[in-house]
Structures are given as C-alpha cells and as structure tokens.
CSV table of C-alpha atoms in Angstrom, one decimal:
chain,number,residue,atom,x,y,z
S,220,UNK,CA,20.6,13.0,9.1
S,221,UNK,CA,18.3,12.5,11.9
S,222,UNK,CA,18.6,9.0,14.1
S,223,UNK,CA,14.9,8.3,13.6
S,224,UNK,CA,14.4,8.4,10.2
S,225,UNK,CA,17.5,6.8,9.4
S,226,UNK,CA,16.1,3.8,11.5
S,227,UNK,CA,12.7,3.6,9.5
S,228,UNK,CA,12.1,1.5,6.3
S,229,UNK,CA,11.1,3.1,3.5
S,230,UNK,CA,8.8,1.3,0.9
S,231,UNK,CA,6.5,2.1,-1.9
S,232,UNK,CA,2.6,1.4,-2.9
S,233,UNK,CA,1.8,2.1,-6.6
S,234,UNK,CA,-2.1,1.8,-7.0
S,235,UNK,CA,-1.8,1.6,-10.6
S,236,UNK,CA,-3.9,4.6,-11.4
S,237,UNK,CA,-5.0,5.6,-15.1
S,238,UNK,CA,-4.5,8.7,-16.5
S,239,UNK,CA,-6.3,11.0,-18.8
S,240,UNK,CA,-4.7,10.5,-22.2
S,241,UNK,CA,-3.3,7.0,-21.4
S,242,UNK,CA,-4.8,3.5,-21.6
S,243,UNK,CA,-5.3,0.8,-18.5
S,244,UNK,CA,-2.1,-0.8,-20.2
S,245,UNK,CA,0.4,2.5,-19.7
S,246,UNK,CA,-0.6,2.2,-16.4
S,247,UNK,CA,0.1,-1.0,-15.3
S,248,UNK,CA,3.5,-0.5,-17.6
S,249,UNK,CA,3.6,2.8,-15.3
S,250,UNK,CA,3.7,0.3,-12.4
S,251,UNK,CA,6.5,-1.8,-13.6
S,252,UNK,CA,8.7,1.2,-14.5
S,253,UNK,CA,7.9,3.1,-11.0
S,254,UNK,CA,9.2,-0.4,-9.3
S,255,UNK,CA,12.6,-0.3,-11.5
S,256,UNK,CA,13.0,2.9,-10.0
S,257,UNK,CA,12.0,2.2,-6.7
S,258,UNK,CA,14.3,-0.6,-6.4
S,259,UNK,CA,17.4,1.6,-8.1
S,260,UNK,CA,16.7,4.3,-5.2
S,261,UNK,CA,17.3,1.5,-2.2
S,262,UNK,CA,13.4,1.4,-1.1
S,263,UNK,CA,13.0,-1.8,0.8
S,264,UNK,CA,9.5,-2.9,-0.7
S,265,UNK,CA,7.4,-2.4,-3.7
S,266,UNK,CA,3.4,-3.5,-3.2
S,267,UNK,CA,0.6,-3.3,-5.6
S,268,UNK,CA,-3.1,-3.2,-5.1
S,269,UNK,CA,-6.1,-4.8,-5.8
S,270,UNK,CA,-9.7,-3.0,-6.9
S,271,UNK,CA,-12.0,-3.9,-9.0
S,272,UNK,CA,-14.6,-2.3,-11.8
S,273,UNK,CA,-13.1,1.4,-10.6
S,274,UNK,CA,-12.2,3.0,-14.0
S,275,UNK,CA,-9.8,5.3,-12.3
S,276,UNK,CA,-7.1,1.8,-11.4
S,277,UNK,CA,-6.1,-0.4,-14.1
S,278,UNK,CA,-4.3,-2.9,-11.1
S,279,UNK,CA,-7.6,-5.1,-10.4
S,280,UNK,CA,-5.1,-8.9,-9.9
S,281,UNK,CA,-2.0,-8.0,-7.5
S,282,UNK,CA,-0.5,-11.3,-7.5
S,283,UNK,CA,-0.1,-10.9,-11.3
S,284,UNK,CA,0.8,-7.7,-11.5
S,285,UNK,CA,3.6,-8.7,-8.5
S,286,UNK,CA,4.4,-11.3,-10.9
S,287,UNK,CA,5.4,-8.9,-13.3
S,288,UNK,CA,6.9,-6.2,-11.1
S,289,UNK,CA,9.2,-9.1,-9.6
S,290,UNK,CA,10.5,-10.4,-13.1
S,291,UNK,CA,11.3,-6.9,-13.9
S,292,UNK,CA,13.5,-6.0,-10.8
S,293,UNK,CA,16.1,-8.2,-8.8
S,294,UNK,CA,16.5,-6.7,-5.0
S,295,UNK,CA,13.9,-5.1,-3.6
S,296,UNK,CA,11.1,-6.8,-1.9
S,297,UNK,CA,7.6,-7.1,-4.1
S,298,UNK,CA,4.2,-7.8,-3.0
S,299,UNK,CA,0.6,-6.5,-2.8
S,300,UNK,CA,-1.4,-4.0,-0.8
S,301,UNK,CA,-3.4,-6.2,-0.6
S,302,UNK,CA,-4.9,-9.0,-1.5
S,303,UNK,CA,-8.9,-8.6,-0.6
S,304,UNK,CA,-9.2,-11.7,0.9
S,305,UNK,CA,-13.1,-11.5,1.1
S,306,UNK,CA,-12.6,-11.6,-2.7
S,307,UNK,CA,-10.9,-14.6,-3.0
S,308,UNK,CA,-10.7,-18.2,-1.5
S,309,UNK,CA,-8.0,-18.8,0.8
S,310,UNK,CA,-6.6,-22.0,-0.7
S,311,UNK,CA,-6.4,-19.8,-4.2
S,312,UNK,CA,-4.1,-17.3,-2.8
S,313,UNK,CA,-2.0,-19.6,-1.1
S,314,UNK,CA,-1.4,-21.2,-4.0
S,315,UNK,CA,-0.9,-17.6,-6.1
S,316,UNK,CA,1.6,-16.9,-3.3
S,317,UNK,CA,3.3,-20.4,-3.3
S,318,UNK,CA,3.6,-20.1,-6.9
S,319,UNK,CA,4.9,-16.2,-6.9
S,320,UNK,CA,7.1,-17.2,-3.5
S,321,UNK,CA,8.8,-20.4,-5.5
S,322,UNK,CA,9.7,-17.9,-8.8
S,323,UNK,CA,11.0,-15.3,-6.4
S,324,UNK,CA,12.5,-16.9,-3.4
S,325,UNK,CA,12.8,-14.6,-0.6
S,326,UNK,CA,11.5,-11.6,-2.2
S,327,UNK,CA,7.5,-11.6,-2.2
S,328,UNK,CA,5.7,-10.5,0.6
S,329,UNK,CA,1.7,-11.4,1.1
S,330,UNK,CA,-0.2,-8.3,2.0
S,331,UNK,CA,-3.9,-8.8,2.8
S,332,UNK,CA,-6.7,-7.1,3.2
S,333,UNK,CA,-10.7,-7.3,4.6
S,334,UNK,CA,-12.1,-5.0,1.8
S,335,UNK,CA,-15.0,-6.0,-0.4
S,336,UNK,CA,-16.2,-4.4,-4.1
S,337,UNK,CA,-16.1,-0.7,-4.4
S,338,UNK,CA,-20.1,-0.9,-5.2
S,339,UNK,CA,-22.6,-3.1,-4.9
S,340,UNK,CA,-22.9,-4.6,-8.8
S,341,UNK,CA,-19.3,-5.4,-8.4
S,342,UNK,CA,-19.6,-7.2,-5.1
S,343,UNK,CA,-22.6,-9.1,-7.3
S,344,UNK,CA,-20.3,-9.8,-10.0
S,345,UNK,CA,-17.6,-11.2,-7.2
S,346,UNK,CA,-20.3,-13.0,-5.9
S,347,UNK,CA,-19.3,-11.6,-2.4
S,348,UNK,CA,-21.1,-9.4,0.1
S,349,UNK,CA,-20.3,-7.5,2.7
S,350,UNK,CA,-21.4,-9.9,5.1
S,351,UNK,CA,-17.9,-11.8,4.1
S,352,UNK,CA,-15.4,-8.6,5.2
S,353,UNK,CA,-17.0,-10.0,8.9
S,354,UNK,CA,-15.0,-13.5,8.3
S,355,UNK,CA,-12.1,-12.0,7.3
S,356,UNK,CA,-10.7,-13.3,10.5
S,357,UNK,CA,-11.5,-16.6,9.8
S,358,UNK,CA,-10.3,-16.5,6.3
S,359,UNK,CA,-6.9,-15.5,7.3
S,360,UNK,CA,-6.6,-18.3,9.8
S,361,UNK,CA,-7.4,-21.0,7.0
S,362,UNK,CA,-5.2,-18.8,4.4
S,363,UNK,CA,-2.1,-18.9,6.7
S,364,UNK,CA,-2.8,-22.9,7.8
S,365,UNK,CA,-2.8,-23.4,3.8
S,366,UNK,CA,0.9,-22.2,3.9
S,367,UNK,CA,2.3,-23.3,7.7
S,368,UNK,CA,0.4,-27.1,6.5
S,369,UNK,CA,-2.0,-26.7,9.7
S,370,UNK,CA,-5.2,-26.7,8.2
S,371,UNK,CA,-7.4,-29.5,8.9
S,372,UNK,CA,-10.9,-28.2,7.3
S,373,UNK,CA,-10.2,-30.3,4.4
S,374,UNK,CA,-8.1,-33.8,5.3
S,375,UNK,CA,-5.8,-34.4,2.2
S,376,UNK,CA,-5.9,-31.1,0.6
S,377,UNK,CA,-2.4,-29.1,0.3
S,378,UNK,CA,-1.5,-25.8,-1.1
S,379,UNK,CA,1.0,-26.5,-3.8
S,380,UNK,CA,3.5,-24.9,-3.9
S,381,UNK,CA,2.9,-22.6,-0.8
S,382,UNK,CA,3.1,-25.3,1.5
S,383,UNK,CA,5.8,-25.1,4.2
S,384,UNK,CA,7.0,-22.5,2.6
S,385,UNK,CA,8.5,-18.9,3.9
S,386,UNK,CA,5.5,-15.9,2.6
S,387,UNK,CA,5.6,-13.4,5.0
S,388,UNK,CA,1.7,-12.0,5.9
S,389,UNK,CA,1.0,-8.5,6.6
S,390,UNK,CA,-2.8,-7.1,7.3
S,391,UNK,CA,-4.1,-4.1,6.3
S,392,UNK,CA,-6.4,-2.5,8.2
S,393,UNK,CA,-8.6,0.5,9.4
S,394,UNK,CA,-10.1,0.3,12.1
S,395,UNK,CA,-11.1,-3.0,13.7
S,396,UNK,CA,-8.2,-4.5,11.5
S,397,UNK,CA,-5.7,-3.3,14.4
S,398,UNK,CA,-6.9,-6.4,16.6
S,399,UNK,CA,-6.6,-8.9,14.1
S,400,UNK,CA,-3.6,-8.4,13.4
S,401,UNK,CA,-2.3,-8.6,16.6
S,402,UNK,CA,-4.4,-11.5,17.3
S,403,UNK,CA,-3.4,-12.9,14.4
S,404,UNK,CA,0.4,-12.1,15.5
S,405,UNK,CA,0.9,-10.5,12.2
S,406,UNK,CA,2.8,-7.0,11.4
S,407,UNK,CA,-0.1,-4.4,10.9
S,408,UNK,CA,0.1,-2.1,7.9
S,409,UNK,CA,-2.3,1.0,8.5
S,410,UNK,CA,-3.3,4.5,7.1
S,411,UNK,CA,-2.9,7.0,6.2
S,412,UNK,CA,-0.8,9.6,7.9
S,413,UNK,CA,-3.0,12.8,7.8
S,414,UNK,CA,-5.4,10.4,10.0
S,415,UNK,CA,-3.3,10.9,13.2
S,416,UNK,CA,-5.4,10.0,16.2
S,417,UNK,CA,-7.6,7.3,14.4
S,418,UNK,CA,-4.0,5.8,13.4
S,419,UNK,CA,-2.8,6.4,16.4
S,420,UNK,CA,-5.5,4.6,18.5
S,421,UNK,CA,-5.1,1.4,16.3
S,422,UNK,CA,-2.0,1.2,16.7
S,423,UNK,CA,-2.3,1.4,20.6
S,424,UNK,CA,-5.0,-1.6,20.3
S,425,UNK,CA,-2.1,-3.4,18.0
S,426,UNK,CA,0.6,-2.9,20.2
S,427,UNK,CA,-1.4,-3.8,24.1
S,428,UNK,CA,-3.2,-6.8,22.2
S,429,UNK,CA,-0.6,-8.5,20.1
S,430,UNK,CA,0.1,-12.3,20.6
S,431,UNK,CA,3.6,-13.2,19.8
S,432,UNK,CA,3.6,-16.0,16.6
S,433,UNK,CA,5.8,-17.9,14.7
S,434,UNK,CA,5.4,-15.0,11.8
S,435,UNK,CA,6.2,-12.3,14.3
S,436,UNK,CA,7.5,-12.7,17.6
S,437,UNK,CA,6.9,-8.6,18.3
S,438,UNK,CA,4.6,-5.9,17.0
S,439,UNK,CA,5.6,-4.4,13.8
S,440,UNK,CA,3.8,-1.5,12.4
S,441,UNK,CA,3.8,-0.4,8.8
S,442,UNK,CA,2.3,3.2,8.3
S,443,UNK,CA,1.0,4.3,5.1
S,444,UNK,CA,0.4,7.8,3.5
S,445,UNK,CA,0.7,9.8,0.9
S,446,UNK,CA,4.7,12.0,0.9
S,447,UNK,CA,5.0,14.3,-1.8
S,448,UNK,CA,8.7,15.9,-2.1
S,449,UNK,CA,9.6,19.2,-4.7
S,450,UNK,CA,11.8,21.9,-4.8
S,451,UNK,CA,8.9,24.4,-3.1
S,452,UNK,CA,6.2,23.7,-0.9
S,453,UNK,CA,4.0,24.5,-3.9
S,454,UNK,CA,5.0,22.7,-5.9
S,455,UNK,CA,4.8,19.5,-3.7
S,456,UNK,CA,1.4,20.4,-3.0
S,457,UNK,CA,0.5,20.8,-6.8
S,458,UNK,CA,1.8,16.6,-6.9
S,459,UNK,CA,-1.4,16.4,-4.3
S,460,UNK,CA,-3.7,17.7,-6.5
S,461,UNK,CA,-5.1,15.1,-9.7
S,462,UNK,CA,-5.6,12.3,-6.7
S,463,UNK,CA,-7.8,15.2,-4.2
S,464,UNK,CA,-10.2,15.7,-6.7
S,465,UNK,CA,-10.4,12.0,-8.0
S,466,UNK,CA,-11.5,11.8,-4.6
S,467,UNK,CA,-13.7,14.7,-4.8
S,468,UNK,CA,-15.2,13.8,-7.8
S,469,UNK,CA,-15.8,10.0,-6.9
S,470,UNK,CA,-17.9,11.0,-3.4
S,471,UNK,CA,-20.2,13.5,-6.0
S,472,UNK,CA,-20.6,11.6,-8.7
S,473,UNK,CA,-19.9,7.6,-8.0
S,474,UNK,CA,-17.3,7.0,-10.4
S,475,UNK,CA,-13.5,7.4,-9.7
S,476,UNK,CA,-11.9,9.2,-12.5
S,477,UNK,CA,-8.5,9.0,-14.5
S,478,UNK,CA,-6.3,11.7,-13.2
S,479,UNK,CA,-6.2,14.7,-14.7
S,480,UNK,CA,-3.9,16.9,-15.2
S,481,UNK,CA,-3.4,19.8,-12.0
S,482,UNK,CA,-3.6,22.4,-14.4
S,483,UNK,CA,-6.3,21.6,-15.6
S,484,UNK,CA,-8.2,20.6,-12.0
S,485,UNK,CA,-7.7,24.2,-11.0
S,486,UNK,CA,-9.0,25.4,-13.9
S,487,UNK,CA,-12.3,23.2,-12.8
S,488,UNK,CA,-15.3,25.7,-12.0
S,489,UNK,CA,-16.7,23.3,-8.7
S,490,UNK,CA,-19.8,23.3,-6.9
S,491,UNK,CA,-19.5,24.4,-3.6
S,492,UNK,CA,-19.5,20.5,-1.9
S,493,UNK,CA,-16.7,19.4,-4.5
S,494,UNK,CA,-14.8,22.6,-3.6
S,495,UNK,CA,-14.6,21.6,0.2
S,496,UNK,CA,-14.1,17.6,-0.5
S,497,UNK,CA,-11.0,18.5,-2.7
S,498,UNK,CA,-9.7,21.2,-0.2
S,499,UNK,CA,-10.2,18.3,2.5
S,500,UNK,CA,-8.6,16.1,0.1
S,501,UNK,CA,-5.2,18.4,-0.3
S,502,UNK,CA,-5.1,19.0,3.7
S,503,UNK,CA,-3.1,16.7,6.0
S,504,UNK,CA,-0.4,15.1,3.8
S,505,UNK,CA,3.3,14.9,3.8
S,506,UNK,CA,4.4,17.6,1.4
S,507,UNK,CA,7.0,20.1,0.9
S,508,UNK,CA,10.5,20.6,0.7
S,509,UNK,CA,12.9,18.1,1.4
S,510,UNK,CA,13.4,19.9,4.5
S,511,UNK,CA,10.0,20.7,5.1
S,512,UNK,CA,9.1,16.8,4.8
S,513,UNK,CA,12.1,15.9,6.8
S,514,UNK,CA,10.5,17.3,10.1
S,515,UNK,CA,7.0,16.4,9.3
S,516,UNK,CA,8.5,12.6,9.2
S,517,UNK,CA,10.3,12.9,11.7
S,518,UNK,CA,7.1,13.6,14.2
S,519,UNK,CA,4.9,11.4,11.7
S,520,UNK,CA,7.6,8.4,13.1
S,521,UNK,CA,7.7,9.1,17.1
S,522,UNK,CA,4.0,9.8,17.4
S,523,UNK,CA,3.3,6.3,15.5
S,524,UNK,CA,6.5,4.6,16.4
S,525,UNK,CA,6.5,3.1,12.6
S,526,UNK,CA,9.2,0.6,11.8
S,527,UNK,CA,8.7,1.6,8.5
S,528,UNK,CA,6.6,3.9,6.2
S,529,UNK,CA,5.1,3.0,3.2
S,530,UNK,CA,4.6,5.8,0.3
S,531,UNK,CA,1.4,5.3,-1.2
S,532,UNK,CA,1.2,8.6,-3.4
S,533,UNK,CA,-0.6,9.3,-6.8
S,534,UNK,CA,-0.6,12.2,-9.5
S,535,UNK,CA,-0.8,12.4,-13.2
S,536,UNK,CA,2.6,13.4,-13.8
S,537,UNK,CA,4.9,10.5,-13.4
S,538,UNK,CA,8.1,12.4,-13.6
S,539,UNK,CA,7.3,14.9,-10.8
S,540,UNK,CA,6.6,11.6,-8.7
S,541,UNK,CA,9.9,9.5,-9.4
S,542,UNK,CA,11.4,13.2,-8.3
S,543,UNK,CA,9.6,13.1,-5.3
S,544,UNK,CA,10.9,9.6,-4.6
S,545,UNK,CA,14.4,10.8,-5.7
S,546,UNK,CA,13.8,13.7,-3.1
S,547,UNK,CA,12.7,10.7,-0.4
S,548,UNK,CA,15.2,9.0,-1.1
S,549,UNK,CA,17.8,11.3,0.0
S,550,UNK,CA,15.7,12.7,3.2
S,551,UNK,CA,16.6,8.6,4.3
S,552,UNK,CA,19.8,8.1,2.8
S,553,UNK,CA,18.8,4.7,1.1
S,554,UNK,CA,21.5,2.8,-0.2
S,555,UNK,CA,22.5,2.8,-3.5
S,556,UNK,CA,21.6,-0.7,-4.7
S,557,UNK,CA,24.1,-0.9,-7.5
S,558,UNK,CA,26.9,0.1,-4.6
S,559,UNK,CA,25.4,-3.4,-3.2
S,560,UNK,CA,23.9,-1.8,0.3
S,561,UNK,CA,24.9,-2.8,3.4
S,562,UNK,CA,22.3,-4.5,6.1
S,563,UNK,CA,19.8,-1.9,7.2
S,564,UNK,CA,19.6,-0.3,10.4
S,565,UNK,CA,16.3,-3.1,11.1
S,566,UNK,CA,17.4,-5.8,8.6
S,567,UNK,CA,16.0,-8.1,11.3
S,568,UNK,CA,12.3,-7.3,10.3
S,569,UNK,CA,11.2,-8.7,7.1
C-alpha cells in the first residue's frame, strides 16, 4: 500500500441529496444509513451540510441532522460541512454545539462556513444578505469566544453548555477563506479536487499565513472532492453522472433538481450549453478503478499535502456509492472498527 495514502485521513460528506422517486425524508434516512456504513468501514469523520430552499437537498439544519447521525453510530467522528455562519448567530451555534458536544463527548466536530442563501428570496427569508458573508471573520471570533468563555461583547452572557468546553472548529473555504483560517489558527477544509491550482494556491496562502492557536498549534488541511470507485473506469464514471447534470441543469434553469437516474440523464436530448456544463461537470474527478484511483490520490495528496481527504460524492444509486466507499476503503486500508482499530498513523490531529 503506498506510504502516502496510508498516512491520510479518510472522511465522508453526505449532502443529503433527494432523489427522483424518493421523498426529503428517504434522504435524510439515506444520510443516517450512509453514516452507519461509513463508520463500519473505519472512515475517521462523517459531516453533513447545510442549504436551504434548494429542492435538490433535503439536509437544510446540520446540527440536527448531526444529532441524529451521532445517536445512530458510536466511533466515528460526526459533524457538519458546515455550519453557514452568516445564517445563524453565533451565540445560537455555540449553544447547538455545546449541546451536541455534551450528548456526544469527544465525537462532534464544528465545521463552519461563510456561505449565504442559494438565491436571493431565500437570503430574504433568512433575513441575511450578502453583505454578512463579509463579517464572517468577525462572526467566527465571537462564535469561538462563546465556547473558549472569552467573549466580552456581552458582560454576563455564557453559552450553555458550550462553554469551556472541547468543539473542535474547522473553516471551510474557497477562496479568501484560506486566510481566515489561518488567521483564525484553525484547520482549513477546502475544495474540491478537480480544482487543482485554485486549491492549490489557497492552501499556499493557508500554510505561509497561519498563526499557531490554542485549537491548532500547526496548519492542518482538509481537502475535499468528489472519489468515485467501481470495478471499470466506466462504470465509476457513470456514479458521476445524476450529480453533473444536477449541476447542469441548476446553471440553465435556476432550480437544483433531485437526481436522476444515469440512465436516464444520457438518455436526455440537451441543448448545446447543458451539453458542455454537464461534460464540464463529469471532467476532473477522482474516478476509476481501485487502481486507477489509487495513483490519482496518490498525486491528489503530494501536490496538496492533505492531512486528510474528505469524500464528498453524490449519485442516485445508493448502492453503487456505499461500493465505492467499500472500494475506498480498501485503497486506505481503514481499520475494521469492529476489530477495535489501532491509533492512526496521525491520531494526533483531531
């Protein structure tokens, strides 16, 4: 097995995505059942996500959905990818994580983000704007002090149950998220991995800017992407195909769609722009054999120097992908949780 891999963490993000033929509630039962299996497998973390008013993603409140996810599992790390913390106030998720930290000790893990509403009436109904992504480094700073007990914006206030205790932070970013994170001395999670140079170049910024902090006292760089594992290169590349033309469809027609079936996509007769937005959207990604996806890891890791990387792949047929994680699984050699695993390689990093 090669070194490198070997050395990286291997986590999953499950964005809770609907289905044609199946309700907002088989997907968010999807989740839960993805995260059994994900944990059985020896994956070190399972996130969920946060969106809102996109019919296409049934998971629109993370630190519930954690919730669940972490009462149905007992070993692997839960947490969310992300929290929008434009979205929210700060003392509020504190007290989400405090209360999710305090069920689960030493298991949850407080992934945030700067995003805002996928459109403009639901940034209206969140009664945020854009204008509050530009705070996000602000809200982070009085999200964390909630936690540590070091905010002092409002004397007497305290963040029960979060409060002095343990809830790791992570930021997301694209971007100008790269030097928040480091200023923030927080481990960076960043994406995806067809975005090379772009990734790349943050994570240079992350790296040469990062300030040493109680939460981290080095860089740590989480980088996430889509890896699709099958017995032919094909037919990894056919797991690619219900999420490329949600894509395609959403930047034609404004909506993000259920997935479809693949069959059935490349059935679709498209117009000429969706044709080349869901080509675009199959090009790039980690797909193949487990061979195949073995090497294009393996150089996905040195160019990035990831400490771990985080699966965030979608497709309407939920066997193919717990196969493909199966397939992952043994490209890293995770431990067999019910062997009861030994440290990993990098158990120092949370």
């Amino acid at each position: 097995m090669n070194a490198l891999i070997a050395s990286t963490r291997f986590s999953v993000l499950d964005r809770s995505r609907t289905r044609e033929g199946h309700d907002a509630s088989r997907a968010l039962r999807d989740t839960v059942e993805l995260a059994r299996e994900a944990e059985a497998l020896g994956f070190h973390r399972f996130w969920v996500s946060e969106h809102h008013g996109v019919p296409g993603v049934a998971g629109s409140a993370p630190t519930v959905l954690a919730a669940a996810v972490a009462a149905a599992t007992s070993a692997i790390r839960v947490g969310t990818g992300g929290v929008m913390l434009p979205n929210h106030r700060p003392l509020v998720v504190a007290e989400q994580f405090g209360v999710l930290a305090s069920l689960f000790p030493g298991r949850i893990d407080m992934g945030l983000g700067r995003s805002v509403g996928f459109t403009e009436g639901v940034r209206r109904a969140l009664g945020h704007g854009k204008e509050d992504a530009e705070d996000f480094p602000g809200r982070l700073a009085e999200l964390l002090g909630w936690i540590d007990g070091s905010q002092r914006a409002h004397p007497r206030v305290h963040a029960r149950p979060a409060e002095g205790l343990d809830i790791p932070a992570y930021v997301l970013a694209v971007g100008e998220g790269a030097a928040v994170a480091a200023a923030a001395g927080l481990p960076l999670v960043i994406g995806d991995l067809r975005g090379r140079d772009k990734v790349l170049r943050a994570v240079e910024v992350y790296r040469r800017d990062f300030r040493p902090s109680a939460r981290a006292e080095r860089p740590e760089v989480i980088v996430a992407g889509t890896v699709a594992v099958a017995a032919t290169e094909e037919a990894a590349r056919r797991l690619l195909v219900p999420e490329a033309w949600a894509m395609a469809y959403s930047r034609t027609h404004g909506e993000f769609p259920p997935l479809a079936p693949a069959e059935r996509v490349e059935a679709l007769a498209m117009t000429a722009k969706e044709r080349a937005l869901y080509e675009r959207g199959l090009d790039g990604h980690v797909h193949g054999t487990e061979e195949q996806v073995a090497a294009q890891l393996e150089r996905a890791i040195e160019e990035t120097g990831a400490d771990e990387v985080l699966v965030t792949t979608s497709t309407y047929d939920r066997e193919a992908l717990v196969e493909s994680l199966r397939g992952l699984a043994r490209i890293a050699r995770l431990p067999d949780r019910g062997a009861g695993p030994p440290p990993h390689p990098r158990a120092d990093a949370r």
